Each structure stands twice: as C-alpha cells, then as structure tokens.
Coordinates of C-alpha atoms in Angstrom, one line a residue:
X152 CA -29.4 148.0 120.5
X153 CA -26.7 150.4 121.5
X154 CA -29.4 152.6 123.4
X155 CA -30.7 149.5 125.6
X156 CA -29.4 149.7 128.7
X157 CA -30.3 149.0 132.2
X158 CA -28.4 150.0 135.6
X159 CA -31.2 148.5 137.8
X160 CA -31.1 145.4 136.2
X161 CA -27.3 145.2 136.1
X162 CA -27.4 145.9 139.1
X163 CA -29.2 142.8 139.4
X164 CA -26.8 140.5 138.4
X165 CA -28.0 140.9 134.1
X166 CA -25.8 142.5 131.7
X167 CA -27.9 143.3 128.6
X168 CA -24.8 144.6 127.0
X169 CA -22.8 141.3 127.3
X170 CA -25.6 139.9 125.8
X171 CA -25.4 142.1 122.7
X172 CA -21.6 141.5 122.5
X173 CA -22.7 137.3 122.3
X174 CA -25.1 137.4 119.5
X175 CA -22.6 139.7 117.8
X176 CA -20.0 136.5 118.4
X177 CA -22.2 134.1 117.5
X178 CA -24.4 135.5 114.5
X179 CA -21.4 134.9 111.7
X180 CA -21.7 131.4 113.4
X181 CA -25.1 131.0 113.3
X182 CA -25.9 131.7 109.4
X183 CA -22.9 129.5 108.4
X184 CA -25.7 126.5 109.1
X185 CA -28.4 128.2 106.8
X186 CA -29.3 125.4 104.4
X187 CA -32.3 126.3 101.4
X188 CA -35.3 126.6 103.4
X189 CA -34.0 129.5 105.9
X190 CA -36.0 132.7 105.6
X191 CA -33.9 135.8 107.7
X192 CA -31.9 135.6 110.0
X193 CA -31.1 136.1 113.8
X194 CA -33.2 138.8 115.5
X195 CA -36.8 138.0 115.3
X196 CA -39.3 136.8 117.4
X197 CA -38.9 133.4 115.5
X198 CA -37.1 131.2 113.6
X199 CA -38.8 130.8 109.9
X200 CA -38.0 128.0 107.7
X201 CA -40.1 126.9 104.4
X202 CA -39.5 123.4 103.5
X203 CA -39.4 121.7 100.2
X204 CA -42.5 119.1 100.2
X205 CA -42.4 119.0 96.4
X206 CA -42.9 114.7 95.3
X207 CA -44.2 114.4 98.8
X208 CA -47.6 112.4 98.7
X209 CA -48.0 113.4 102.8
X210 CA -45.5 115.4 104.6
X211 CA -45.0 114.8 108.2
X212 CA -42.9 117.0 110.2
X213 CA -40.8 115.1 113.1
X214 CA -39.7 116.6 116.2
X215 CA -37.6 116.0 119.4
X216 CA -36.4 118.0 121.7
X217 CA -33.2 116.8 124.2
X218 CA -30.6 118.9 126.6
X219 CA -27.1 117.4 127.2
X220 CA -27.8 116.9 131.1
X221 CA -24.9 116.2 134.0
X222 CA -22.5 115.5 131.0
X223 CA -22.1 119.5 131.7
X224 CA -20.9 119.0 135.0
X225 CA -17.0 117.7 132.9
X226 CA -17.4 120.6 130.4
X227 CA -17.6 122.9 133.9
X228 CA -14.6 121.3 135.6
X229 CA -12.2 121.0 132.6
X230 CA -13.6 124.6 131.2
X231 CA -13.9 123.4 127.8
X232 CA -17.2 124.4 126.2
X233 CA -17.0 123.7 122.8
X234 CA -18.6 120.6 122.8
X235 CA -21.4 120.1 124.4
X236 CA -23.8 122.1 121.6
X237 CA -22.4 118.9 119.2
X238 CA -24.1 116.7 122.0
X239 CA -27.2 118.7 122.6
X240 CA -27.8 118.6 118.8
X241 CA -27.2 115.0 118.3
X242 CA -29.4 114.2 121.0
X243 CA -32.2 115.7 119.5
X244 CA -31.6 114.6 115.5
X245 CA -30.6 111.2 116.3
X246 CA -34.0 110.3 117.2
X247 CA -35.4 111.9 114.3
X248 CA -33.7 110.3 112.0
X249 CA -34.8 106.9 113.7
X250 CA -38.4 107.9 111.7
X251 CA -36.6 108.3 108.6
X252 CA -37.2 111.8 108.4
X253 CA -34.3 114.5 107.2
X254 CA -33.6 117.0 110.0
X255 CA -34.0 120.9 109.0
X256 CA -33.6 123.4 111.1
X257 CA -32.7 123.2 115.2
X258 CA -33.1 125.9 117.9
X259 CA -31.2 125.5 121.1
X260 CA -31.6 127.2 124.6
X261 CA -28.9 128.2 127.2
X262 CA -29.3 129.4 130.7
X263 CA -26.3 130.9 132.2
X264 CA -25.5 132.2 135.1
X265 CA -23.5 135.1 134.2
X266 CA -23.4 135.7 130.4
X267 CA -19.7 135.8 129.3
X268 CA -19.7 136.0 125.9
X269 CA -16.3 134.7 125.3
X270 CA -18.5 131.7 126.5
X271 CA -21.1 131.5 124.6
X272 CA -19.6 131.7 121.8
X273 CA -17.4 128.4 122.3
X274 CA -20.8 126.7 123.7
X275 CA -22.6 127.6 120.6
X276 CA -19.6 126.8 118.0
X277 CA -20.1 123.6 119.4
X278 CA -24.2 123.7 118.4
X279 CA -23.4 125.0 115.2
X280 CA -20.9 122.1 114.3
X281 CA -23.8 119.5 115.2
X282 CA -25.9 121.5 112.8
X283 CA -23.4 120.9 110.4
X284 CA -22.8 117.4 110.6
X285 CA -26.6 116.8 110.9
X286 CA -26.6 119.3 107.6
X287 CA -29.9 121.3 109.4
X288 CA -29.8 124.6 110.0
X289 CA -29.5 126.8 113.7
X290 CA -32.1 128.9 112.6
X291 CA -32.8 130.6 116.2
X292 CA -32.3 130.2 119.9
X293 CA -32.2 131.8 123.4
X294 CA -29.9 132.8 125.9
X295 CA -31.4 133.6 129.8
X296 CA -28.8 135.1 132.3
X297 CA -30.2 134.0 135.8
X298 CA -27.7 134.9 138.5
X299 CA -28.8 133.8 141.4
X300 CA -30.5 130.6 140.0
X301 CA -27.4 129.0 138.4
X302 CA -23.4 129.8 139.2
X303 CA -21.9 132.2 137.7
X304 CA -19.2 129.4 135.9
X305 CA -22.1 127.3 134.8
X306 CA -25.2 127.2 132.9
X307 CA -27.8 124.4 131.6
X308 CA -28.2 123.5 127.6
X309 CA -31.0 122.3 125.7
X310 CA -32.3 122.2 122.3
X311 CA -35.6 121.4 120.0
X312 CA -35.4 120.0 116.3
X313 CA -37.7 120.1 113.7
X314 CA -37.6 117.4 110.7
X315 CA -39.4 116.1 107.6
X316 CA -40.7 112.8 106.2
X317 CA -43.3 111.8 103.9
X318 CA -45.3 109.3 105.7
X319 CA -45.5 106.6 103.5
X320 CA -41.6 106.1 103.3
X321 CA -41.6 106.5 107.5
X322 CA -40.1 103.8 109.8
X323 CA -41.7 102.5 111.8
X324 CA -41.1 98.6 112.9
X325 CA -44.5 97.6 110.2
X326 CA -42.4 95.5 107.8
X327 CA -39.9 94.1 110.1
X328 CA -39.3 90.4 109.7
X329 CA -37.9 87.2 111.4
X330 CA -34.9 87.1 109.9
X331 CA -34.2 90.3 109.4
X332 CA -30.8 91.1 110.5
X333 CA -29.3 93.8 113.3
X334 CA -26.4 96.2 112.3
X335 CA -25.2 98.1 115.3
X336 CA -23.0 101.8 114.1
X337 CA -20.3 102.2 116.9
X338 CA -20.6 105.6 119.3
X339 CA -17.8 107.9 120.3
X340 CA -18.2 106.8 123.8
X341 CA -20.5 107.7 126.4
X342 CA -22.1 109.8 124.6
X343 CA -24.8 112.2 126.9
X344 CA -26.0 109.5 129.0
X345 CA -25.9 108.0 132.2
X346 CA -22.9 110.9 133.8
X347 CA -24.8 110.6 136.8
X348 CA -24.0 107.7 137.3
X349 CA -20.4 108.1 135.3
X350 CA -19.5 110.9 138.1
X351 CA -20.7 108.8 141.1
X352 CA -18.7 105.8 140.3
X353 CA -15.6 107.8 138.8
X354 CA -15.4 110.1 141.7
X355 CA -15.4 113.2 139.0
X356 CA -13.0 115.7 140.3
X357 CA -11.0 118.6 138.3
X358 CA -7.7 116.9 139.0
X359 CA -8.8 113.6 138.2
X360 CA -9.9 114.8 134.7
X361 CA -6.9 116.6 134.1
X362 CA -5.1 113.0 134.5
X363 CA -3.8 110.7 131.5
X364 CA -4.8 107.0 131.9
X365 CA -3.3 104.5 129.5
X366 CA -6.3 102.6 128.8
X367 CA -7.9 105.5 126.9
X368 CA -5.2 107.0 125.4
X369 CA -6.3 110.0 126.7
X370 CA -7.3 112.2 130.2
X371 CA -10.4 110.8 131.3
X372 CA -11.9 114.7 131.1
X373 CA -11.1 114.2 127.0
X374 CA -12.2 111.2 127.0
X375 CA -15.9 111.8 128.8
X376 CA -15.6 115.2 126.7
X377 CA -15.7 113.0 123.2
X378 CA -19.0 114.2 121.6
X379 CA -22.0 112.2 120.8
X380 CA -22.0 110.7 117.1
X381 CA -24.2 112.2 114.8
X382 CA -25.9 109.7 112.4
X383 CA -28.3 111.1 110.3
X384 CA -26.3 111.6 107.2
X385 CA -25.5 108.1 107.7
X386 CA -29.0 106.9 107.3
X387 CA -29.5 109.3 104.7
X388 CA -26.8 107.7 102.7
X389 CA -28.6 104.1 103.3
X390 CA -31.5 105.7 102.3
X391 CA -30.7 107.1 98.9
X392 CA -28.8 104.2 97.8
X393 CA -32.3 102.1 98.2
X394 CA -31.1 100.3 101.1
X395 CA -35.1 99.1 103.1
X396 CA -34.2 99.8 106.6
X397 CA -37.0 98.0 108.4
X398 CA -36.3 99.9 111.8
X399 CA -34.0 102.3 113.6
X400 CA -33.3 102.3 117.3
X401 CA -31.2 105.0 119.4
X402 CA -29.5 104.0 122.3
X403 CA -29.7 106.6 124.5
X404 CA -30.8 106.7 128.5
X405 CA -31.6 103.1 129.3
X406 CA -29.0 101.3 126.9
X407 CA -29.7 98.2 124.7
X408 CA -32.4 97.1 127.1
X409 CA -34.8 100.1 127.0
X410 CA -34.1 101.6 123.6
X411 CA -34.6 98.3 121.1
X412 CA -37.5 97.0 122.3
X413 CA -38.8 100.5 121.2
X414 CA -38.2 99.7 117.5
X415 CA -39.9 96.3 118.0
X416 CA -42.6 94.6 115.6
X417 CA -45.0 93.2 118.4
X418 CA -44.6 89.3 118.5
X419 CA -40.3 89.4 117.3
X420 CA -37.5 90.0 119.6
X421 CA -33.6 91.7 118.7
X422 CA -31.3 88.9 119.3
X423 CA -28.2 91.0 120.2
X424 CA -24.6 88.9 120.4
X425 CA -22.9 91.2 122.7
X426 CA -19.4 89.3 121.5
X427 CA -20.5 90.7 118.2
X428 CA -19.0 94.8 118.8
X429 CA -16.1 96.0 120.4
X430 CA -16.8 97.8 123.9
X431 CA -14.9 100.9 124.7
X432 CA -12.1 100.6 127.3
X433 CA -14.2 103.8 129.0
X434 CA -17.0 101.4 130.1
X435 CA -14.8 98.5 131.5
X436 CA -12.7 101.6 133.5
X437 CA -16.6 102.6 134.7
X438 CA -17.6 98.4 135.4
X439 CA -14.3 97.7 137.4
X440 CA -14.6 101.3 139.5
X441 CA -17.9 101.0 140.3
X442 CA -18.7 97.1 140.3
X443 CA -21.5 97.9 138.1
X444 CA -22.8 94.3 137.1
X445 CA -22.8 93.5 133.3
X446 CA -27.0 93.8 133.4
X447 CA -26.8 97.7 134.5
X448 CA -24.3 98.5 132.5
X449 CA -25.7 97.4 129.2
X450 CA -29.1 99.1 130.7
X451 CA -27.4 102.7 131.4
X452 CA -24.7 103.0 128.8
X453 CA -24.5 102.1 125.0
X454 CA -21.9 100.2 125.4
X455 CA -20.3 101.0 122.0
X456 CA -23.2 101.1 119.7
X457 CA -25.0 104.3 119.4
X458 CA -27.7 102.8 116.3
X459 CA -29.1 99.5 115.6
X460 CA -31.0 99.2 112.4
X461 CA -32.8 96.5 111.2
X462 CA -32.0 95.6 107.9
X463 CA -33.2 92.6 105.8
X464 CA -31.0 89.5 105.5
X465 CA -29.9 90.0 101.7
X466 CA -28.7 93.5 102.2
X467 CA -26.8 93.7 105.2
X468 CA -23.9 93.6 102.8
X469 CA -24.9 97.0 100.5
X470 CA -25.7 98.3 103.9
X471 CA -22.4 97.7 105.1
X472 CA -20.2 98.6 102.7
X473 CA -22.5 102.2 102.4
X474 CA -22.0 102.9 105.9
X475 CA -18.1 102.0 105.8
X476 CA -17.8 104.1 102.7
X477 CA -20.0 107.0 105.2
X478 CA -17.3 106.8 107.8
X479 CA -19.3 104.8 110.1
X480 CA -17.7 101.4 111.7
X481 CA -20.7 99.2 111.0
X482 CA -20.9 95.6 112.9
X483 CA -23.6 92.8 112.4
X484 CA -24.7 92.4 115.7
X485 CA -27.7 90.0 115.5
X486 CA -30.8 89.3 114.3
X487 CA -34.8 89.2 114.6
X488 CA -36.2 86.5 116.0
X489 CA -39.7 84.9 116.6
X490 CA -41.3 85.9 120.3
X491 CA -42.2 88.9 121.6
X492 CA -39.6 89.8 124.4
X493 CA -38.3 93.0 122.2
X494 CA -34.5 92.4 123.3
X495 CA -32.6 89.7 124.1
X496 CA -28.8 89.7 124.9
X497 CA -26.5 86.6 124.9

C-alpha cells in the first residue's frame, strides 16, 4: 500500500497513510485471537471462518451486534482507550451466550475523527482482550476517519458477533419450572449501560474523574472505566460439567426489570430478593447524587448482577461451586414462582 496516497483527500481531513501505519499496529494484535476455524487473515474484503458442526444434529448460528455508547464519553475525558473494545465485545457475546451458543469469531467497527494510530491501537487491544476472554476470534473489522462528522479526540465503537449452537441443546425458557431457582453472577460495575444517565447525575467532568473517593477505592474515572464482565466461558464451564440451565438473562439497558422477564416461561415469574447480592458502592454514590428512587435504579443499572440463570433446585449447588471454581462470585438470588408477571423484586 506504499504507493496509495492521496493529497486531495488529505487535504480533506483523511490520512490514508495513518491508516496503513494502524492496521500495521494492530495486525500482530489481531491474529493473536485466531482460534481453529479462522481462514486468512486481515486484508480482505471479509472475514472467513469455517466452523466445526461435527456431532451437531442442527446447527444454528447466533448473532448480536452491540456498540459501547456514552460510556465513551469517560474513555474521552480521562484519555484512556484501552478498554472500551473489552466492553464493546462483551456487549455483544453476553447475549449470545444467553442461547447457549459458543461465540466464534467478532468483527468490530470504529469511526474516528482523526485516525491516530497510537490510538487505535490501545482502542483495539482492548477488543482483542474481550476476544480473548470470550475465547472467539477478531477475525476482521473497519476503521472510517470522518473529520468533520466526529472530533478529532473522539470516535464512536461498535461491534457484531457471530456464534454457534445446535438447536436442540438451545435455551430458551421451554423447560423452566416453579421451583426452579435464580443464581445472579456479580458485574464489574456499571458495565455499558445507562452513562447517560451516570454523566447527568454525576456531573462528569475531567477533573472530577481524575478525583479519588473513598467509597470506591478508586477515582471515579477508574472506577466508571472498570470493563463489562465477560461470561461466556462461565456458562461454558456449567455447560460441560452437565449442569441444565433452564434460562439465561443479561442485564443490560433496562436492569432487572426489563431484562428477566425476557427469559420468562409464560405463566411463572423471577422472584428476585434484592437483600440476596451485594450492590456496588458506585450505584449508592449515583442514588444519593442524583435522588434516583430505588425503582429507576434497579430499571437502568444492574445493580451488581450482570447474569441471572435459572437453574433447577437440586443443582444450584454443582452450579455454584463450578462458577466459584470459574472465578465468578455466584449468589442465589431467588427463585421461580407461579404467575405470569415475569419479575418481581422484594
């Protein structure tokens, strides 16, 4: 590509040559994620990937597709880039495990303002550590520089996952039970929901980020910084070890409220104890700031569970000692119960 050049469009505000220099950075990056499956590598038209169906009766491929949203706005104001790709990634294969399928390969999209690579590559080491800990490969992406449409110091991330089930081992809320029992898997924090809302309340500012406060041990910029949990090997670990997970729930935009009833066997309802978990000192500091009443909170933020499966009743301890053994902090957090509300928290 040493021959491409343009002087018009540079003179545009696009530096074709800076864009070289990033996939240059990031390529070494990018094939440290190739898994068994990956055919090439960066620099086609297309990302090509040929799964492993074999003992599949009916393979389903499962896809979802998420961006990191105004969660950017903190990367921008602290200048730390480096985590946001885990976010975007864990966005997208946290919903895919909730089918039961096995994420394989991701592809992610950045628009920039001005294409530093320095830049991009800290934006996508951050992709390609998600990829890791969701073991699926970055097998392609793209990278726009539109001056003039974003600020030069900031730039929008988003990304699109591919994964595979076979469909007769896929959840889907059909065998769930009265009975059954809730487990809720903690989150990091906020996760990459509801900053809208975060940077209203907090009044967001760069010297407010940059500031220690006790109750989080941290600077509130680290601490809104703290990158979604990945879960998927997780669930792959209850999986294998024969654990029947009735249902898996995601609590993303819309909290507890929105995001259970969605894993709901018409005619049952989630029973959550909300005594049952440990909330984050980060949501109090955003409940006290804002006076956000208990209701919104718990139907904007995840309050400190980032996955609620539905296990049955005799298993919850296998499941449990699994997921502690996975790294996870696990918590029973209720249970399914007759009537068809889909949530319920008391």
């Amino acid at each position: 590509m040493s021959i491409s050049r343009s002087d018009a469009y540079a003179a545009a505000g696009v530096d074709v040559t800076a864009g070289y220099e990033a996939v240059d950075r990031i390529k070494p990056l990018v094939e440290s994620t190739y898994i068994p499956g990956v055919i090439g590598t960066l620099g086609g038209f297309g990302g090509l990937f040929a799964p492993d169906v074999s003992g599949m009766k009916k393979p389903v491929l499962v896809s979802g597709t998420d961006g990191v949203g105004t969660k950017l706005k903190i990367a921008f104001l602290t200048d730390k880039h480096d985590t946001v790709g885990i976010d975007c990634v864990a966005m997208c294969v946290n919903d895919i495990v909730c089918s039961g399928a096995r994420p394989l390969f991701f592809l992610d999209y950045l628009a920039v303002g001005k294409n530093v690579p320095s830049r991009i590559e800290a934006i996508v080491s951050g992709v390609v550590e998600g990829c890791r800990q969701a073991g699926c490969a970055l097998v392609g992406g793209e990278t726009a520089e539109m001056p003039g449409f974003y600020p030069e110091d900031e730039y929008d991330l988003a990304g699109f996952s591919v994964g595979l089930a076979d469909q007769e081992h896929m959840l889907d809320g059909s065998s769930m039970a009265e009975g059954d029992i809730l487990i809720g898997l903690a989150s990091s924090g906020v996760h990459s929901n509801g900053f809208s809302l975060v940077r209203k309340v907090l009044n967001v500012t760069r010297e407010r980020l940059a500031q220690p406060v006790a109750e989080l041990g941290c600077t509130l910029g680290e601490e809104l910084l703290k990158p979604t949990r990945i879960y998927v090997k997780a669930v792959q670990c209850l999986l294998t070890h024969g654990v029947h997970i009735r249902a898996i729930s995601h609590i993303t935009g819309g909290g507890l409220y929105e995001n259970v009833p969605r894993m709901m066997k018409e005619g049952l309802t989630a029973r959550i104890e909300t005594a049952s978990f440990p909330v984050p000192p980060i949501f109090g500091l955003i409940a006290r700031e804002g006076a956000v009443s208990e209701r919104d909170m718990y139907n904007t933020f995840n309050m400190g569970v980032g996955l609620v499966l539905a296990v049955p009743k005799d298993e919850v301890g296998l499941a449990k000692d699994i997921l502690c053994r996975a790294g996870e902090r696990a918590y029973v957090i209720g249970s399914v119960v007759g009537g068809g509300e889909g949530v319920e928290l008391v």
